PDB file of C-alpha atoms in Angstrom:
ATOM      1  CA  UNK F   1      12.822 -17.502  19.798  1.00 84.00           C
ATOM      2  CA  UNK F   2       9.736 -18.919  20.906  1.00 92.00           C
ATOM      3  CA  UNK F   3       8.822 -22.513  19.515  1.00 92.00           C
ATOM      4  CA  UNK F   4       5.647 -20.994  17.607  1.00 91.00           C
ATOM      5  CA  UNK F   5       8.230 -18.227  15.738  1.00 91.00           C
ATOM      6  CA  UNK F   6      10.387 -21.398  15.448  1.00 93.00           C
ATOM      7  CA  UNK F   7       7.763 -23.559  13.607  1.00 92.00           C
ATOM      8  CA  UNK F   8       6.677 -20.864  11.200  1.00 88.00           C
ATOM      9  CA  UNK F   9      10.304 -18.994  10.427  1.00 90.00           C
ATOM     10  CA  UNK F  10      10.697 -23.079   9.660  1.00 93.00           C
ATOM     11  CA  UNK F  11       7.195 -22.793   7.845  1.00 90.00           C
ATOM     12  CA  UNK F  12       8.181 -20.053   5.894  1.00 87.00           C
ATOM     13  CA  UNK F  13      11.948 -20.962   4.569  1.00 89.00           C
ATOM     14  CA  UNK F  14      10.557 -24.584   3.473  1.00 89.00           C
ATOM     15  CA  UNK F  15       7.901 -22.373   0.993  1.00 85.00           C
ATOM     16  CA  UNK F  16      10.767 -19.921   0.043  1.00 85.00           C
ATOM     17  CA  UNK F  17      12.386 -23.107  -0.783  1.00 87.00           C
ATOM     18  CA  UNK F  18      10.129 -24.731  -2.648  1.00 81.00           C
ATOM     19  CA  UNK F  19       9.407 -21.604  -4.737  1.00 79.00           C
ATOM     20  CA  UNK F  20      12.903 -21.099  -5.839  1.00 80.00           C
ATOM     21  CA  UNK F  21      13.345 -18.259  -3.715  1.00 84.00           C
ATOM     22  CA  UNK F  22      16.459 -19.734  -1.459  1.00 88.00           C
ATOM     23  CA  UNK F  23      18.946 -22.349  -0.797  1.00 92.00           C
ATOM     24  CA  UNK F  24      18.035 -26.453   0.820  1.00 93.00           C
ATOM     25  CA  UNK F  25      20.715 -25.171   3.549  1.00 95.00           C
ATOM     26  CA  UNK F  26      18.981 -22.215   4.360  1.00 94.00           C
ATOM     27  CA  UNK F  27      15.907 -24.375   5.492  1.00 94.00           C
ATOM     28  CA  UNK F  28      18.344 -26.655   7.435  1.00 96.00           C
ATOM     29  CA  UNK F  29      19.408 -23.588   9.105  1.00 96.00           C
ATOM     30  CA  UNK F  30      16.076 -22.974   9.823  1.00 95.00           C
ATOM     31  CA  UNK F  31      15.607 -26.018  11.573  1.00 96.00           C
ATOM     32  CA  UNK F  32      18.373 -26.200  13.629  1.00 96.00           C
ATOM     33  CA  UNK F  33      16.923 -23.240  14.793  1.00 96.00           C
ATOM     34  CA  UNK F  34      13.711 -24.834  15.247  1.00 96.00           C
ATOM     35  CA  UNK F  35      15.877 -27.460  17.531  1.00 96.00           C
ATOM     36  CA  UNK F  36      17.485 -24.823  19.751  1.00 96.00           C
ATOM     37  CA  UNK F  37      13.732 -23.322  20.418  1.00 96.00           C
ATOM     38  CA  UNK F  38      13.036 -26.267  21.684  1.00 96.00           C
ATOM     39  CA  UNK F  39      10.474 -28.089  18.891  1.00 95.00           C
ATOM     40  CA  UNK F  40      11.584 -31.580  18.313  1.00 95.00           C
ATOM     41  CA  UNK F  41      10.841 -34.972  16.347  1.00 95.00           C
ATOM     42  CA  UNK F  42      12.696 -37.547  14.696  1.00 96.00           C
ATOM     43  CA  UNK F  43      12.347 -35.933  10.896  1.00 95.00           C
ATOM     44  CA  UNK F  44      13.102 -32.723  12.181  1.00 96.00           C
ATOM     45  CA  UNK F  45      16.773 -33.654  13.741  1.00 96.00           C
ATOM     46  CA  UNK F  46      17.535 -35.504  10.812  1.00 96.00           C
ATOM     47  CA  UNK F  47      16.991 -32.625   8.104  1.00 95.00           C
ATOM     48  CA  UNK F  48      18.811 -30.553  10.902  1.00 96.00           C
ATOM     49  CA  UNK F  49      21.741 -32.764  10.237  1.00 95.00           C
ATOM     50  CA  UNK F  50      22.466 -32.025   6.652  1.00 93.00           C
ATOM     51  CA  UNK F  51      25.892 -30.879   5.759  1.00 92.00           C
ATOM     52  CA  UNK F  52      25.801 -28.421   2.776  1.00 85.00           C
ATOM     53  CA  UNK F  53      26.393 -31.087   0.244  1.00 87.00           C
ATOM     54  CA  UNK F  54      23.790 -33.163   1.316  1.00 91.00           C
ATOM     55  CA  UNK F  55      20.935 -30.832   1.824  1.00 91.00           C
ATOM     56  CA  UNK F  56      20.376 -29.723  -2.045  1.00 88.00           C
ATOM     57  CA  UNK F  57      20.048 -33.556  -2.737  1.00 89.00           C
ATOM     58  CA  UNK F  58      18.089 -34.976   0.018  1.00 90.00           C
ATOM     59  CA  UNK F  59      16.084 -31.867   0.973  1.00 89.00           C
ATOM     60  CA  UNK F  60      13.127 -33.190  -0.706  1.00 85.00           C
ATOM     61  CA  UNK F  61      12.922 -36.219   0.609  1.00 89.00           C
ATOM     62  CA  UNK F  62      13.782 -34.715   4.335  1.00 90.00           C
ATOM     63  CA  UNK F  63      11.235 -32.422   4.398  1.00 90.00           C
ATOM     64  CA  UNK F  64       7.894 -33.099   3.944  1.00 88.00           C
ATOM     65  CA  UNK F  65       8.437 -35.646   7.367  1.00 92.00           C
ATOM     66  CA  UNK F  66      10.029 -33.212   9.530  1.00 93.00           C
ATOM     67  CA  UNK F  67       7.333 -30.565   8.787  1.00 92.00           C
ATOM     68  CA  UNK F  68       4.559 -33.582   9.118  1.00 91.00           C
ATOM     69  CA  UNK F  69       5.519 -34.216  12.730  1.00 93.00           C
ATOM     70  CA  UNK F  70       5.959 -31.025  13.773  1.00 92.00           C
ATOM     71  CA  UNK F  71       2.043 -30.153  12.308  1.00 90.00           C
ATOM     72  CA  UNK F  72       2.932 -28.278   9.243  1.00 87.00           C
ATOM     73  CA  UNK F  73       1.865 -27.660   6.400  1.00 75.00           C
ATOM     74  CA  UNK F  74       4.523 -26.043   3.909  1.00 65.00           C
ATOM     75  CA  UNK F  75       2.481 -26.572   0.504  1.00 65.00           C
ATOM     76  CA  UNK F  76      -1.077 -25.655  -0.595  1.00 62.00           C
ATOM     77  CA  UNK F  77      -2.700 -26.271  -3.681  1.00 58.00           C
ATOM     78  CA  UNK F  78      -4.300 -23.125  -5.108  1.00 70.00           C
ATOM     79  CA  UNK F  79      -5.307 -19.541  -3.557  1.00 77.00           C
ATOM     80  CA  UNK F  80      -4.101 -20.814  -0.273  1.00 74.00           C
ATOM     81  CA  UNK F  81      -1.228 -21.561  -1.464  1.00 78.00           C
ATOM     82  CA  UNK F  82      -0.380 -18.492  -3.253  1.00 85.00           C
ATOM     83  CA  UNK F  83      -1.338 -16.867  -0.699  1.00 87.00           C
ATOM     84  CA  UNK F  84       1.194 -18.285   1.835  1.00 83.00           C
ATOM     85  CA  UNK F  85       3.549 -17.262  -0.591  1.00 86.00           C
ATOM     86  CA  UNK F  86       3.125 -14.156  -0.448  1.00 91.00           C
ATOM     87  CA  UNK F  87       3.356 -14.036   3.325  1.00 89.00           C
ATOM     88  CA  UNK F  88       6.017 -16.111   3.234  1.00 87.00           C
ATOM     89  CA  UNK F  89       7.877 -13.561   1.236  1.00 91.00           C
ATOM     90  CA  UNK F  90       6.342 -10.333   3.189  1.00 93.00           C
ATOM     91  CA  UNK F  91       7.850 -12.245   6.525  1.00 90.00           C
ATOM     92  CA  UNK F  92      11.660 -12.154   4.669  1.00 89.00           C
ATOM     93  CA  UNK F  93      11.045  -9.034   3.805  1.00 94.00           C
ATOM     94  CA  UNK F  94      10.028  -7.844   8.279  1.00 93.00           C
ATOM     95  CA  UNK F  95      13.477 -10.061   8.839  1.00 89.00           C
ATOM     96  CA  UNK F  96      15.440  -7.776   6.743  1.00 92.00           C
ATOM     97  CA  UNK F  97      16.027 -10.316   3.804  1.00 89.00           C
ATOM     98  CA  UNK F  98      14.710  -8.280   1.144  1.00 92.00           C
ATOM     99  CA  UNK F  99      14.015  -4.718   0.394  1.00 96.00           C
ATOM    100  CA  UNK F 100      10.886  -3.189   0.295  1.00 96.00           C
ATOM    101  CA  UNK F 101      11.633  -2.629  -3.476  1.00 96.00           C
ATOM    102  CA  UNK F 102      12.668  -6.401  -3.533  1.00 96.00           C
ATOM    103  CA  UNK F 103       9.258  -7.562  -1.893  1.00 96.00           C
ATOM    104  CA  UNK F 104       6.940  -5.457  -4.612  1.00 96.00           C
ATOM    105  CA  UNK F 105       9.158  -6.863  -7.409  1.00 96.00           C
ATOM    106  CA  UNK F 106       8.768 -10.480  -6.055  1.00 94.00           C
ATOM    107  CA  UNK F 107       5.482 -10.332  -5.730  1.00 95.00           C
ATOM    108  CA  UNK F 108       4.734  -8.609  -8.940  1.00 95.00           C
ATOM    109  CA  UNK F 109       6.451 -10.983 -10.908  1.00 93.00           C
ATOM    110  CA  UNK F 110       5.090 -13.976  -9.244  1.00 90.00           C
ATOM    111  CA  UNK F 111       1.279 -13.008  -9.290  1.00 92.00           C
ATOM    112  CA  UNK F 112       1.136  -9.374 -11.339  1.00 93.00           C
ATOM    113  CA  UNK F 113      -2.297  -7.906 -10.659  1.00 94.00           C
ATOM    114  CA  UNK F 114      -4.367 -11.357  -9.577  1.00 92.00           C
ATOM    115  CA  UNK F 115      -3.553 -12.282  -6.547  1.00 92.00           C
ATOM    116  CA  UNK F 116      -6.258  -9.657  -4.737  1.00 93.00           C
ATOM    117  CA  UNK F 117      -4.081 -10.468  -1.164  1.00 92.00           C
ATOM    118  CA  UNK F 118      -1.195  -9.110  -2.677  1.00 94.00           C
ATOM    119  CA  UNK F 119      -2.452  -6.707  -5.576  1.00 95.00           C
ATOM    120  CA  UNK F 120      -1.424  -3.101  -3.040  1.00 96.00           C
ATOM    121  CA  UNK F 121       2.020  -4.674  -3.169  1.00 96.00           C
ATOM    122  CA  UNK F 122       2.151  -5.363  -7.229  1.00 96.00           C
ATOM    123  CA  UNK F 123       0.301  -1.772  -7.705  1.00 96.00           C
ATOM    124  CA  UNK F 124       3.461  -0.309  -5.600  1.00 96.00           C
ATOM    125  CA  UNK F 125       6.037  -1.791  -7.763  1.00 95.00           C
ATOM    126  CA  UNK F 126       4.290  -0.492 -10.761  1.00 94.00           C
ATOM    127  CA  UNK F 127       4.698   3.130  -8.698  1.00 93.00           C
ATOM    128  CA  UNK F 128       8.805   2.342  -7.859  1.00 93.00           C
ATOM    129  CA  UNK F 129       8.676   2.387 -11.943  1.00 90.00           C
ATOM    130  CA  UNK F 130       7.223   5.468 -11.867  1.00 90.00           C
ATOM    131  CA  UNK F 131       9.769   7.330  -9.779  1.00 89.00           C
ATOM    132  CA  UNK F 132      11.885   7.890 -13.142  1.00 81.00           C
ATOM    133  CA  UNK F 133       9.299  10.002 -14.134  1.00 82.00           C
ATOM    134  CA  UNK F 134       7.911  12.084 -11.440  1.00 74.00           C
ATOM    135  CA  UNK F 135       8.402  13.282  -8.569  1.00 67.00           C
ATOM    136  CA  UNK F 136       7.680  11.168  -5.910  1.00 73.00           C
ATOM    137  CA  UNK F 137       9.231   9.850  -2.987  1.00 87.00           C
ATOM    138  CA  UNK F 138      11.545   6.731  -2.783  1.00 90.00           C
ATOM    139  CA  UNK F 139      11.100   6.648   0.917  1.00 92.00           C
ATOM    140  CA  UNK F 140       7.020   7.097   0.894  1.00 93.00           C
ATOM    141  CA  UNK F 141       6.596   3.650  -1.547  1.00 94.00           C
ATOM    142  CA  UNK F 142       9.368   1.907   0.989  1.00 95.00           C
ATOM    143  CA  UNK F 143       6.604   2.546   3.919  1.00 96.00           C
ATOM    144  CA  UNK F 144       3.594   1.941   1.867  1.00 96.00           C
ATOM    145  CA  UNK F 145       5.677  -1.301   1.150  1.00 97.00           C
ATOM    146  CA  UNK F 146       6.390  -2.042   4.940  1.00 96.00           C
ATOM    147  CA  UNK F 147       2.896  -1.216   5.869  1.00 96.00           C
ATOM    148  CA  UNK F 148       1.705  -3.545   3.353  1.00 96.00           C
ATOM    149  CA  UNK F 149       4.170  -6.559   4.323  1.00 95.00           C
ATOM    150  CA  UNK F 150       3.071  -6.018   8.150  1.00 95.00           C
ATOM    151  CA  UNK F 151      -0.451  -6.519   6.808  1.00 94.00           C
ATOM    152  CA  UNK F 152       0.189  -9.605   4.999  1.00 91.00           C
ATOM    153  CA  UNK F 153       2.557 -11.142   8.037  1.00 86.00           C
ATOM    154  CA  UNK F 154      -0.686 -10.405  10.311  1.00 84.00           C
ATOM    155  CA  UNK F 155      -2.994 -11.120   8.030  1.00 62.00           C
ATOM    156  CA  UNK F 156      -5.421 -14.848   9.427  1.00 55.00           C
ATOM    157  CA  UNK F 157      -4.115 -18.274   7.294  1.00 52.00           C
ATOM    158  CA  UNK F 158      -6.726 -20.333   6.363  1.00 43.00           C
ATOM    159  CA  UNK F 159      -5.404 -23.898   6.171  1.00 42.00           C
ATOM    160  CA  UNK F 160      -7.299 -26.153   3.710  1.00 38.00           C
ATOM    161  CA  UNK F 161      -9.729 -28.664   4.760  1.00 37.00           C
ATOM    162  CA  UNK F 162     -10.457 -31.792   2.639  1.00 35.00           C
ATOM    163  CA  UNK F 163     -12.390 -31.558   0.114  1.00 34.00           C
ATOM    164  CA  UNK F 164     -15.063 -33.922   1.501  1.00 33.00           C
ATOM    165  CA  UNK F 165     -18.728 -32.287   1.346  1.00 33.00           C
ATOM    166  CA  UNK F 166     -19.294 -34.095   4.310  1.00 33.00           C
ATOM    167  CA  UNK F 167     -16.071 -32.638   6.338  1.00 31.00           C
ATOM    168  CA  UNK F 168     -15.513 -29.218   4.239  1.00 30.00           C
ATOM    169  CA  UNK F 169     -14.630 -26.412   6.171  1.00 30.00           C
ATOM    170  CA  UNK F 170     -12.442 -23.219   6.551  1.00 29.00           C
ATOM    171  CA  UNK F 171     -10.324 -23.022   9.222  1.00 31.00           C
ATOM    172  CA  UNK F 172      -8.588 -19.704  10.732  1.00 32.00           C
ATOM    173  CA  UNK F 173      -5.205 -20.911  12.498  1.00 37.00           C
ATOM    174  CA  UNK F 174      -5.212 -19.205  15.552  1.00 33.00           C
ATOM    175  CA  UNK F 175      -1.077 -19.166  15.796  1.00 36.00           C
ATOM    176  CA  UNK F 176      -1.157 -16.045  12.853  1.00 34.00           C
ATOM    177  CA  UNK F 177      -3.358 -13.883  15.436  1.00 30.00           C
ATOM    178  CA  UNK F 178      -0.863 -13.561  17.612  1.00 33.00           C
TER     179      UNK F 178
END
């Protein structure tokens, strides 16, 4: 794994985390991964350290340094925020974690209709409901699904700027065009 997948499969746990979605040891999994790619820092080896019993306790306080010092940013206030969400859980989904049916459920009960990123992925749960009653195909709303979740994964973040008049701007990170 390349230090860049590294940094934002680390990204990406700590905002699964801190949504409820997983465990505190999955994200130290994540960054003893992130060690074995090769990123490194003082915070980071330390939260990499966590037995089981320690990480649901001291997660919180482990962290916010470790991502700090690597240059990341796990929580945004707002649309941004939501909206790394939702790639967050799209990327689970493109590592196998979830189900395509999973990843429309998630994100329909998270955001329902308003989160316009997402909305193609809440609109195909609604159509998983309707498979009781019609006739349409399982396996067509699982690619619509996929195709949608390789969207979002691809699709530019725009980290937040201060608020600042002075200093406001919008920012494309150029790691998510890879």
């Amino acid at each position: 794994m390349s230090t860049e997948a590294a940094a934002l499969a680390l990204q990406h746990r700590a905002l699964l985390w801190s949504i409820g979605e997983i465990r505190a040891t999955d994200v130290v999994t994540s960054a003893c991964d992130a060690l074995v790619a090769g990123l490194d820092s003082p915070a980071l080896r330390t939260l990499a350290a966590c037995t089981r019993a320690e990480a649901d306790n001291d997660i919180l306080e482990l962290l916010p340094p470790a991502l700090n010092e690597l240059g990341l940013e796990p929580f945004y206030p707002g649309i941004a925020g939501k909206e790394a969400e939702a790639r967050a859980l799209a990327a689970w989904m493109l590592a196998d974690e979830l189900t395509p049916r999973e990843l429309a459920f998630r994100i329909h009960r998270r955001f329902g209709h308003e989160l316009p990123l997402a909305e193609r992925l809440a609109e195909l749960d609604d159509e998983y409901d309707m498979l009781e009653y019609g006739d349409g195909a399982a396996a067509q709303v699982d690619a619509d699904v996929l195709a949608e979740a390789l969207r979002l994964a691809q699709h530019p973040r725009v980290t937040p700027e201060p608020t600042d008049p002075l200093t406001c701007s919008t920012r494309v990170d150029s790691s998510c065009l890879e």
